[in-house]
XYZ file of C-alpha atoms in Angstrom:
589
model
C 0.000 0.000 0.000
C 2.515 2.912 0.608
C 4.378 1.754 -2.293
C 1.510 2.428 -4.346
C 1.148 5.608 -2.598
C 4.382 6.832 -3.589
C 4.190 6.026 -7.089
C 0.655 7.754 -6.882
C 2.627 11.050 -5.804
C 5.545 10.832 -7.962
C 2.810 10.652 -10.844
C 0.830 13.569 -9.363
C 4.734 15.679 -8.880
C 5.797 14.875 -12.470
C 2.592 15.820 -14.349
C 2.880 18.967 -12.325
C 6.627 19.870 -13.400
C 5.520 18.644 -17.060
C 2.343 21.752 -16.335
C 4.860 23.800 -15.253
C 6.817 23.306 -18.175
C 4.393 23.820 -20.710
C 3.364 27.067 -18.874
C 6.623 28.875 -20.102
C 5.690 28.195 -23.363
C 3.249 30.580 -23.009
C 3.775 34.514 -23.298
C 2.227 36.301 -20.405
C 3.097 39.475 -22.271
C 0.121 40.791 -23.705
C 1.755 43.498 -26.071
C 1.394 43.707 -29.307
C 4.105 42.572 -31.179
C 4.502 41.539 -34.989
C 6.316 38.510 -34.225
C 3.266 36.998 -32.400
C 0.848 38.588 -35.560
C 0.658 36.886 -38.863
C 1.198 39.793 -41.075
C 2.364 37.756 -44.629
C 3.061 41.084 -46.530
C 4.827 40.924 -50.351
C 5.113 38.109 -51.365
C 3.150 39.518 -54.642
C 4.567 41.797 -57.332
C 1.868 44.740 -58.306
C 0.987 43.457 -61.826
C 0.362 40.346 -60.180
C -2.995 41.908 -58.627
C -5.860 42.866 -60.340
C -5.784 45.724 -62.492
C -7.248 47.802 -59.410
C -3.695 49.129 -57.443
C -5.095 49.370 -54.255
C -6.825 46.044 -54.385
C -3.014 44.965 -55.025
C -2.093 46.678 -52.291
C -4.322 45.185 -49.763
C -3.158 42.154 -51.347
C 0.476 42.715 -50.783
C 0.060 44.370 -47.289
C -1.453 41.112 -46.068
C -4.895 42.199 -45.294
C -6.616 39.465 -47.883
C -6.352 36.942 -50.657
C -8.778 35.622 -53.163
C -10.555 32.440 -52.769
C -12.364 32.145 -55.782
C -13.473 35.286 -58.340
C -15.571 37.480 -56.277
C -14.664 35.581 -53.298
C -12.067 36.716 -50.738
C -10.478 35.506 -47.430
C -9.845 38.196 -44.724
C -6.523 38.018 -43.292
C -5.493 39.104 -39.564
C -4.820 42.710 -40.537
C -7.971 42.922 -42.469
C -9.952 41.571 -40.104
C -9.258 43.931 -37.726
C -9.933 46.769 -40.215
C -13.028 44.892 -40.763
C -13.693 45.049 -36.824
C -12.653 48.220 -36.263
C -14.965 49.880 -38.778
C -17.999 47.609 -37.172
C -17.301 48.791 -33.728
C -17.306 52.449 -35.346
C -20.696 51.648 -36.576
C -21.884 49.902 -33.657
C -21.388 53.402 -31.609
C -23.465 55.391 -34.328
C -26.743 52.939 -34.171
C -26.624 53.329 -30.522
C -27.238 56.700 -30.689
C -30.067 55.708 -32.658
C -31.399 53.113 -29.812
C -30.873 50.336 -32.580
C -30.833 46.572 -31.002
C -28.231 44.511 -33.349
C -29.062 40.811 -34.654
C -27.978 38.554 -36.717
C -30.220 36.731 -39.816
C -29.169 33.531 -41.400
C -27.953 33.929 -44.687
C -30.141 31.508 -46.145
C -34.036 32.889 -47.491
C -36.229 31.329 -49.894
C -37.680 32.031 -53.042
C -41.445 31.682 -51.675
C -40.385 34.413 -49.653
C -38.794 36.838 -52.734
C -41.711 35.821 -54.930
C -44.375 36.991 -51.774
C -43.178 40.161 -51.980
C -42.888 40.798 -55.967
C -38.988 40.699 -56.248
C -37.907 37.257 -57.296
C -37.275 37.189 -60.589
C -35.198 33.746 -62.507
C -32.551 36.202 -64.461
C -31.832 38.163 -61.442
C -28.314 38.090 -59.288
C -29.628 35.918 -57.106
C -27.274 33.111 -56.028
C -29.614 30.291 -55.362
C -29.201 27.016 -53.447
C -30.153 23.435 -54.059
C -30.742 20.542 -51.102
C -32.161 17.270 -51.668
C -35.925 18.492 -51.464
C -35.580 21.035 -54.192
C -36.721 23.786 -50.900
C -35.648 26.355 -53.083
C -33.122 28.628 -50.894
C -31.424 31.706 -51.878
C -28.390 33.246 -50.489
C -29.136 36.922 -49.662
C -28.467 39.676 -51.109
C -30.624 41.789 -48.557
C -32.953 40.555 -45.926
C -35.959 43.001 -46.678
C -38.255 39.906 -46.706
C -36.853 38.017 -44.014
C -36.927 41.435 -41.693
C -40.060 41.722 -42.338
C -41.493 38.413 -41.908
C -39.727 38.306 -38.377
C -41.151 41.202 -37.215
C -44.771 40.440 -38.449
C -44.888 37.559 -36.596
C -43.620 38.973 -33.697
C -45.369 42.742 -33.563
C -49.038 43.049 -33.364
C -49.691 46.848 -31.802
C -48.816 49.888 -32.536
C -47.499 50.401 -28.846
C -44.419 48.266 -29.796
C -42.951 50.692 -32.257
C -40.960 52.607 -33.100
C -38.812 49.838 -33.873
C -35.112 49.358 -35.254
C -32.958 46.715 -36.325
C -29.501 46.108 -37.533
C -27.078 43.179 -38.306
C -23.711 43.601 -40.034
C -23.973 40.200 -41.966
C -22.539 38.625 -45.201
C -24.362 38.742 -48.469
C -24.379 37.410 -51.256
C -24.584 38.498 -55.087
C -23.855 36.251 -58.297
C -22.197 38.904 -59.660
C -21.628 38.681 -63.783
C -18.303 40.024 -63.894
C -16.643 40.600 -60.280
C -14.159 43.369 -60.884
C -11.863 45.946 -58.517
C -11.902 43.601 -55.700
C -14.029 44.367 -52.508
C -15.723 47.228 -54.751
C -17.969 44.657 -56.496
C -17.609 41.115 -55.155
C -19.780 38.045 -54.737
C -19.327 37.831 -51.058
C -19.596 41.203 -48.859
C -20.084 42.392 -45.555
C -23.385 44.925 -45.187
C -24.559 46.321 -42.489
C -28.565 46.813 -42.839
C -30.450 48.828 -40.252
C -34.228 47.898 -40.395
C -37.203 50.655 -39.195
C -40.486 50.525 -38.260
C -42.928 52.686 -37.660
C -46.932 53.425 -37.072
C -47.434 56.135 -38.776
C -45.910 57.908 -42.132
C -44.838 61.116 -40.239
C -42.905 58.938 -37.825
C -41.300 57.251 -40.554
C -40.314 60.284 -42.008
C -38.551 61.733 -38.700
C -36.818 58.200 -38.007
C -35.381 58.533 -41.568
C -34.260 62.242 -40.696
C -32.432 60.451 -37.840
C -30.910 58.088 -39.342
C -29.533 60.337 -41.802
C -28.104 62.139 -39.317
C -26.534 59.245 -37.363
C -24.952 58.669 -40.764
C -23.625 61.976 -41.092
C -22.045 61.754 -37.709
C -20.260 58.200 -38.710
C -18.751 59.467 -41.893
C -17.499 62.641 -40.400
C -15.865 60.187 -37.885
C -14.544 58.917 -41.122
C -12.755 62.510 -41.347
C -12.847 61.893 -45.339
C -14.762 64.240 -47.991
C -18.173 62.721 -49.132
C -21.356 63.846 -51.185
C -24.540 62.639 -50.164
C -27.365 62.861 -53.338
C -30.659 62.797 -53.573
C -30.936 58.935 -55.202
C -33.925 56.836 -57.240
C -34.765 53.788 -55.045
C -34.895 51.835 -58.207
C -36.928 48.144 -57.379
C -36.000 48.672 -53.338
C -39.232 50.278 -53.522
C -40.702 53.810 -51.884
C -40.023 57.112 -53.468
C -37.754 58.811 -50.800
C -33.313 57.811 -50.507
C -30.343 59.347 -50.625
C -26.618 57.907 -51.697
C -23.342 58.394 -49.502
C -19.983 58.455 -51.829
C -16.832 58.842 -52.232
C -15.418 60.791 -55.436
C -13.141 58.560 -57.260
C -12.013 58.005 -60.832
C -12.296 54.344 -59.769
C -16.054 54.852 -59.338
C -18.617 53.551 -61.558
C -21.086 56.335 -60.245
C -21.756 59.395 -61.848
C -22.821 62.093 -59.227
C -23.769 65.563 -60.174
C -23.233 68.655 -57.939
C -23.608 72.016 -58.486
C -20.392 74.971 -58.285
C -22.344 77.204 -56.280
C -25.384 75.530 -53.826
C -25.376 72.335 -52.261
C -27.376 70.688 -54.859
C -26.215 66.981 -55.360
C -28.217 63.990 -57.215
C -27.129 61.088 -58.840
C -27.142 60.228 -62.545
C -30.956 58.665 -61.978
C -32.441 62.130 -60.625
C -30.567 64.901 -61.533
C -32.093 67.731 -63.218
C -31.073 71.148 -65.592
C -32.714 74.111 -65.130
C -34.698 74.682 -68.433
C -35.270 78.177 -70.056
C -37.793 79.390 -72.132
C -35.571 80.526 -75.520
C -37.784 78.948 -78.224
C -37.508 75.928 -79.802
C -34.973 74.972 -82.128
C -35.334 74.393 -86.282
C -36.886 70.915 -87.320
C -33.305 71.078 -89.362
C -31.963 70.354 -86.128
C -33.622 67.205 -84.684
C -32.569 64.092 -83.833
C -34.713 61.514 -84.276
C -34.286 57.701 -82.654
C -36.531 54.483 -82.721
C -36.824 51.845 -79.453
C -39.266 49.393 -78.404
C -40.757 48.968 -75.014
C -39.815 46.255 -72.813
C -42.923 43.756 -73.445
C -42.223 44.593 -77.500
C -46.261 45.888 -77.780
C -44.857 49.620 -78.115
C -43.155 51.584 -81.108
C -41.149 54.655 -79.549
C -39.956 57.626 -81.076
C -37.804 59.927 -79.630
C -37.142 63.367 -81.046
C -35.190 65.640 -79.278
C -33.130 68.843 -80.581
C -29.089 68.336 -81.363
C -27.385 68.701 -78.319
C -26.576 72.529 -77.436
C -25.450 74.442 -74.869
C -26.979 77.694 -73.833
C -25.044 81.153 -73.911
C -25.759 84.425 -73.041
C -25.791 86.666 -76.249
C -25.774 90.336 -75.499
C -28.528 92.317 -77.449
C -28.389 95.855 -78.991
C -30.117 97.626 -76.111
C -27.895 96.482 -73.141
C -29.989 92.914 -72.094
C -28.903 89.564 -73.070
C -30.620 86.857 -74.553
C -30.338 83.281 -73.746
C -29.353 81.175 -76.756
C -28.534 77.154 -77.016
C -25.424 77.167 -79.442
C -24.870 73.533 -80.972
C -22.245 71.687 -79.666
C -18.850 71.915 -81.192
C -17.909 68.658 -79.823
C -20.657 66.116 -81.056
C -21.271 63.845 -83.703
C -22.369 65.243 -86.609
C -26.174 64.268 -87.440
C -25.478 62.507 -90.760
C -23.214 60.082 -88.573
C -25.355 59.223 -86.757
C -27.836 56.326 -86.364
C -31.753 56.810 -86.328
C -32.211 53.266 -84.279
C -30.622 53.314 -80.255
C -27.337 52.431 -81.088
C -26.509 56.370 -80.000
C -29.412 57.279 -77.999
C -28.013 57.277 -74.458
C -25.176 59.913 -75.804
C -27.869 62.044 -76.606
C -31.513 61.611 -74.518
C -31.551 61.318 -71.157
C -33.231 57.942 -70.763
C -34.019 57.941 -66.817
C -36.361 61.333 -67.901
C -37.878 59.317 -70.427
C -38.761 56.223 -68.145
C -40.215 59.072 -65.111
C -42.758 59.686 -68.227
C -43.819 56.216 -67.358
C -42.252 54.569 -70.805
C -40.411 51.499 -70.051
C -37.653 51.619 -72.864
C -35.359 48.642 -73.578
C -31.965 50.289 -73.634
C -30.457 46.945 -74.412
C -31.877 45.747 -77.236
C -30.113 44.943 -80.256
C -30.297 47.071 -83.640
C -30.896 43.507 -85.616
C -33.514 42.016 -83.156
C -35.300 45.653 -82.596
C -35.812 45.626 -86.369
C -37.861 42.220 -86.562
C -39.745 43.236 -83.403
C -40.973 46.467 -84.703
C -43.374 45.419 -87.393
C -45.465 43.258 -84.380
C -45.985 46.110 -82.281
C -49.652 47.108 -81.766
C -49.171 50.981 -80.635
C -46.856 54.150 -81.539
C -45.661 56.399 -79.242
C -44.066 59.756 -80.101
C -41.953 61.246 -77.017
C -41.181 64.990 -78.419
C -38.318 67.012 -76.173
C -39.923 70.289 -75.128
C -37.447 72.137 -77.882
C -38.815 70.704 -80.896
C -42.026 71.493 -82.478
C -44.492 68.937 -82.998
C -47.321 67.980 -85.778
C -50.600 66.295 -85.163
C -50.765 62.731 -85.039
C -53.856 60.202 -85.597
C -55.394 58.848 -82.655
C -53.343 55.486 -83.072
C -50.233 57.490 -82.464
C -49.759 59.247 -78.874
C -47.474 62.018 -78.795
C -45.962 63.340 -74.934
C -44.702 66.669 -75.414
C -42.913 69.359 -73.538
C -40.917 66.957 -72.014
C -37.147 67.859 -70.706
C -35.728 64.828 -72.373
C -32.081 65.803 -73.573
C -28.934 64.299 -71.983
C -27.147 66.553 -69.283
C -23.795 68.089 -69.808
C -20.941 69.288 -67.757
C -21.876 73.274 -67.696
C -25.680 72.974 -67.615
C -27.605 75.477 -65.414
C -28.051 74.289 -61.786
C -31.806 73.739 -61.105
C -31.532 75.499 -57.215
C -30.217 78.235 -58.279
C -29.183 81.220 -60.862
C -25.838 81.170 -60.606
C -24.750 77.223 -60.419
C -23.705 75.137 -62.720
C -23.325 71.293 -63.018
C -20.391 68.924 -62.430
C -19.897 65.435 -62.886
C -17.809 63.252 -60.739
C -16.866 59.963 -60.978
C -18.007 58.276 -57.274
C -18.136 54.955 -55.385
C -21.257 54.691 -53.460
C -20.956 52.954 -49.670
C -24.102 53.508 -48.085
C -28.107 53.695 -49.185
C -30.426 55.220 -46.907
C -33.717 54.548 -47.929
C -37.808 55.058 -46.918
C -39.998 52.191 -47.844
C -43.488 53.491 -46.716
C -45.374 49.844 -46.926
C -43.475 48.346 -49.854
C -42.495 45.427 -47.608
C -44.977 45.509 -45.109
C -48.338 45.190 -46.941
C -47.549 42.207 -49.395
C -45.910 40.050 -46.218
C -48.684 41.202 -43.477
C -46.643 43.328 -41.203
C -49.588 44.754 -39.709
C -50.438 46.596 -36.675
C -53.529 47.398 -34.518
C -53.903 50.804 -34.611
C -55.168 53.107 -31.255
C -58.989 53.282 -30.268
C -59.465 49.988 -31.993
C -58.875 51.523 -35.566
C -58.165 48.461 -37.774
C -54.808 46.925 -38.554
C -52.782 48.935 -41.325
C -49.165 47.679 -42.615
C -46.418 49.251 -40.623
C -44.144 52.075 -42.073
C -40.816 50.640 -43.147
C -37.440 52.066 -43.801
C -33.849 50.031 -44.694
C -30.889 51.873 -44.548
C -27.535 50.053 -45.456
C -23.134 50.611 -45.149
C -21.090 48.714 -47.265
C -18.521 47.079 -44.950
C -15.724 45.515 -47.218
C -16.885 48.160 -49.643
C -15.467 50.737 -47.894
C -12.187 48.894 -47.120
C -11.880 48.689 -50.380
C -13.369 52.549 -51.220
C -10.840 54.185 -48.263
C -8.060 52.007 -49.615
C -8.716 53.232 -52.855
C -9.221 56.923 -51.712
C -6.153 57.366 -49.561
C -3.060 55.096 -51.271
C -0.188 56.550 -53.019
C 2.820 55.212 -54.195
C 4.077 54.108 -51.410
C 1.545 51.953 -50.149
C -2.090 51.747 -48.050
C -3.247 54.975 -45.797
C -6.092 54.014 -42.965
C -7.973 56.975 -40.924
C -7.271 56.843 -37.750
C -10.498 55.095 -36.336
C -10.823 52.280 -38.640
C -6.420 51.662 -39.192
C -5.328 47.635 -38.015
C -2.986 49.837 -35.085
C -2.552 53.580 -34.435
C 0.505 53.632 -34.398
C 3.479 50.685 -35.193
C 6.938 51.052 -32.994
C 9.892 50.560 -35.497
C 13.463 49.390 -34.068
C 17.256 48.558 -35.420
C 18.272 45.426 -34.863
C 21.047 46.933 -32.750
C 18.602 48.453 -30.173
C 18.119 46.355 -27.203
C 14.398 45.013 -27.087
C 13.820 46.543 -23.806
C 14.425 50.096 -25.454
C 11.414 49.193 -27.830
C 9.173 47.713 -25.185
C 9.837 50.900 -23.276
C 8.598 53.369 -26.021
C 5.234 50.648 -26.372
C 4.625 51.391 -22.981
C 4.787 55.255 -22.747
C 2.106 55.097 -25.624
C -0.157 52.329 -24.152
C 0.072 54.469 -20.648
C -3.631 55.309 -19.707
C -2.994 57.337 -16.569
C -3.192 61.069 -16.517
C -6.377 61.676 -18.315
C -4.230 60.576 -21.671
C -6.261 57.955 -24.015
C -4.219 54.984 -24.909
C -2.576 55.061 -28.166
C -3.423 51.630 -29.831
C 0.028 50.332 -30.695
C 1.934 47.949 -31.944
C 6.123 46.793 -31.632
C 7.605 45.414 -35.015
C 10.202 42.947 -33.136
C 10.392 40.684 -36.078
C 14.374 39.509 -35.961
C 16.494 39.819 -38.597
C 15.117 42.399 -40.485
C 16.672 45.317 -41.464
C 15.503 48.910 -40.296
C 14.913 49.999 -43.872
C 12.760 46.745 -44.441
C 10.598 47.433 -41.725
C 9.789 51.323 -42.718
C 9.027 50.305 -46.302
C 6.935 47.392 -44.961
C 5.085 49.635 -42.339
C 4.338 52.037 -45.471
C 2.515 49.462 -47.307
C 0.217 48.672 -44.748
C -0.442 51.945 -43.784
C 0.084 52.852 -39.890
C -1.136 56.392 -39.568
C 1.953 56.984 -37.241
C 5.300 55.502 -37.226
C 7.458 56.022 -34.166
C 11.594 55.015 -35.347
C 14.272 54.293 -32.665
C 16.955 54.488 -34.738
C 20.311 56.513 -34.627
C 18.559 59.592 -32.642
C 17.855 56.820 -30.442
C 21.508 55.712 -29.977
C 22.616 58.668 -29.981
C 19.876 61.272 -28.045
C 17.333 58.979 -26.709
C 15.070 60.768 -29.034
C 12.838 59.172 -31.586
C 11.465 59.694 -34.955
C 7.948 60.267 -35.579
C 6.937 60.270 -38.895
C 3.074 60.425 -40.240
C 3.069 60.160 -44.205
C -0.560 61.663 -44.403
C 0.375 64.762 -43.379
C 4.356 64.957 -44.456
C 5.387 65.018 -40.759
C 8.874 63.696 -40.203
C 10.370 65.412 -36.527
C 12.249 63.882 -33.546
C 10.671 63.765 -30.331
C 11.422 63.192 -26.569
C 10.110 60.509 -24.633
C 8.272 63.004 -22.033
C 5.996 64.464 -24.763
C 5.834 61.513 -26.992
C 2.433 60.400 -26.158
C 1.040 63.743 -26.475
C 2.576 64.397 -29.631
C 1.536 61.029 -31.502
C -2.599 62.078 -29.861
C -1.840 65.352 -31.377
C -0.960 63.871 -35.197
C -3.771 61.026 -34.410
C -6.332 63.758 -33.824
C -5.951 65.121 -37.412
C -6.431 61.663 -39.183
């Protein structure tokens, strides 16, 4: 018996030596260092990427790689990026007294085709299981919102309501292109509203805008925020958030003098009475309507631009001039092979004609003799005849394509520009779009009868704007992050010949929370062997906001060597106002 005791303890003393042992294999230092952070940077040569540079700069700064086309894997420094900007969001909908949730992924077509938007040739990516159930992968979770909370909320004494997830979705996107920008797979974050009654709706989407406004200024980079169409998302009230770039496949108009901004779907030209221009002077094209019952004509006046002539007794006279820089008519063709050059064909589909832009010049000419009506659409500068009762002609229309230059419609003195923009956020009011068709109803007060709730859906592009503020803020040198969003504030850079302890020491000085400082979210770049000159150019690609350098100051003056590329700050620095100096430079990005 006591030998078997004895063994028992030496067991029980060598598994506890072995714990021991195993326990210094462990780091109990919590900073954050590179050699502890998968950061695979290079490792990629630029044409190697897409076309897109900044795409092949998130590539080679380690912050993702493609899985498939339109598919992409977030890497550590992307992910927190990624979490960063959804914490920054997070903060906003609070202010908003938004509860966050998460919806599967998964909806069904039942669901789509309830409320009037499934449709076989969408971008719907669609799943099959063994019963044929007919799932979907979401692209938006409209219906799925909506059938939740119908089920759920009865009276009108449980709204206001609002709900947000940031959740994957999913797209099967024709031709994926500039990475994140237009992917198969992305992060959205969708905030759902609801409301009793129209002029509630109306003040929670006046919020919300705001809340918006508040986030992006967080963002501290330039935006424009237009009046938008809400194209098949239904309800007749939205606006668009973007970011000018040339990488944009937006156009957004603004004016040079007011705050007038709309995108390419709603903005207008202030019209003039001056007369209407010779019949010498018309343009003439032929298109079919979508369900090929309806011949369309379109005549609008050769594109001019209006000028101020100056008259005999002192006035002037406002005068469209023909346009220097157009096609000539005789080159041009009378089917719609040039029509979107010259008519503006979101105008012509507000006058409730449902063109088909796409149509071929081959295939519109063997569908034209089987229409059953005509349809003349006149441009409010060209004079019109009389037509039989068979024919309809809509006149006085403002049909003509907008140009650089036109007159702002706010305001006298204004006049439009066009600017290339990425959009990365959609607010948008959906009155009962939603609600009616899936039976989100709501017992009114007094006993009133139940009436379809007041919806709104209001949406940020997550991994669109990584990929937007990556795009917006790179140079040659490699990836700039804002402040609130960057993977670390600020990244400490060392020789190899200063002691690690020298390093740590400058971490710690910026991490310090005491004395009403905030803590400077930093990281150490301790990775051995590398050269000093390595680690700047690598901390350049992926874009620290600050850099702090012990380098020769260092050996020399215990001083170090801030630098902060945004701004073109490069200055040396004691340790007793370090911290305040890096807040200082963090405070502007």
């Amino acid at each position: 018996m006591p030998a078997r005791l004895g063994y028992g303890l030496r067991r029980c003393n060598l598994q506890k030596r072995r714990g021991f042992q195993n326990a210094r294999l462990i780091s109990v230092d919590s900073r954050n260092r590179l050699s502890n952070f998968w950061t695979p940077t290079g490792g990629i040569s630029p044409q190697d990427g897409e076309q897109d540079d900044s795409h092949a700069l998130l590539v080679r700064g380690g912050f993702l790689r493609q899985a498939h086309s339109g598919v992409f894997h977030l890497l550590p420094l992307g992910l927190r990026v990624q979490e960063r900007l959804s914490w920054l969001i997070d903060k906003h909908m609070a202010t908003l007294g938004a509860s966050k949730l998460s919806l599967s992924s998964i909806t069904t077509e039942a669901l789509w085709r309830q409320s009037g938007r499934y449709s076989a040739n969408s971008e719907l990516l669609r799943l099959s299981d063994r019963k044929d159930s007919g799932f979907l992968l979401s692209p938006t979770h409209e219906e799925e919102i909506t059938s939740l909370v119908a089920g759920m909320v009865h009276s009108y004494k449980d709204l206001p309501l609002k709900l947000y997830q940031i959740g994957r979705k999913y797209r099967d996107e024709r031709r994926p292109r500039q990475g994140l920008l237009r992917a198969k797979e992305f992060l959205m974050k969708d905030l759902y509203t609801f409301d009793y009654a129209h002029e509630h709706a109306l003040q929670t989407y006046q919020s919300v805008r705001t809340a918006y406004n508040n986030f992006f200024d967080e963002l501290k980079l330039p935006y424009l925020v237009a009046d938008a169409d809400s194209g098949n998302m239904g309800g007749k009230l939205s606006h668009e958030y973007h970011f000018v770039s040339p990488k944009g496949e937006d156009n957004v108009w603004s004016c040079s003098s007011c705050d007038y901004v709309a995108n390419e779907e709603l903005v207008e030209k202030r019209t003039h009475d001056t007369g209407r221009l010779p019949t010498s002077q018309e343009l003439h094209f032929t298109g079919i309507s979508v369900d090929r019952t309806t011949k369309i004509h379109i005549h609008v006046p050769y594109p001019a631009r209006l000028v101020n002539v100056p008259c005999s007794d002192g006035t002037k006279l406002n005068v469209y001039v023909p346009r220097p820089d157009i096609l000539p008519p005789s080159l041009l063709s009378s089917d719609s092979t040039h029509i979107e050059k010259f008519v503006n064909l979101h105008a012509v589909k507000k006058a409730a004609i449902d063109i088909d832009t796409g149509i071929e010049k081959t295939t519109l000419q063997s569908f034209l003799p089987k229409t059953t009506k005509t349809i003349h659409i006149y441009d409010r500068l060209v004079p019109y005849p009389k037509y039989p009762d068979s024919e309809i002609p809509l006149n006085h229309l403002d049909i003509t394509r907008i140009y650089p230059g036109d007159p702002c419609p706010r305001c006298e003195s204004g006049e439009l520009k066009v600017q290339k923009a990425i959009e990365v956020a959609h607010t948008f009011h959906l009155g009962t779009r939603y609600s009616e068709p899936l039976k989100a109803l709501v017992a009114g007060p007094d006993g009133m009868a139940k009436q379809p709730m007041q919806m709104g859906c209001h949406g940020i592009g997550v991994s669109r704007l990584i990929g937007a503020i990556a795009s917006l803020l790179a140079d040659d040198k490699g990836l700039n992050w804002p402040r609130v969003i960057a993977p670390f504030e600020c990244i400490v850079v060392t020789t190899p010949q200063v002691p690690e302890e020298d390093g740590v020491e400058v971490y710690d000085i910026l991490r310090e929370g005491a004395q009403g400082y905030e803590i400077v979210d930093t990281v150490i770049d301790d990775r051995p062997i590398k050269s000093l000159a390595w680690k700047l150019r690598d901390a350049d690609l992926i874009g620290y906001p600050v850099i702090v350098v012990l380098g020769r100051a260092w050996k020399e003056r215990r001083r170090v060597e801030v630098q902060c590329r945004r701004h073109g700050v490069k200055t040396e620095m004691e340790l007793e106002g370090l911290k305040e100096g890096v807040l200082k430079l963090l405070d502007l990005l």
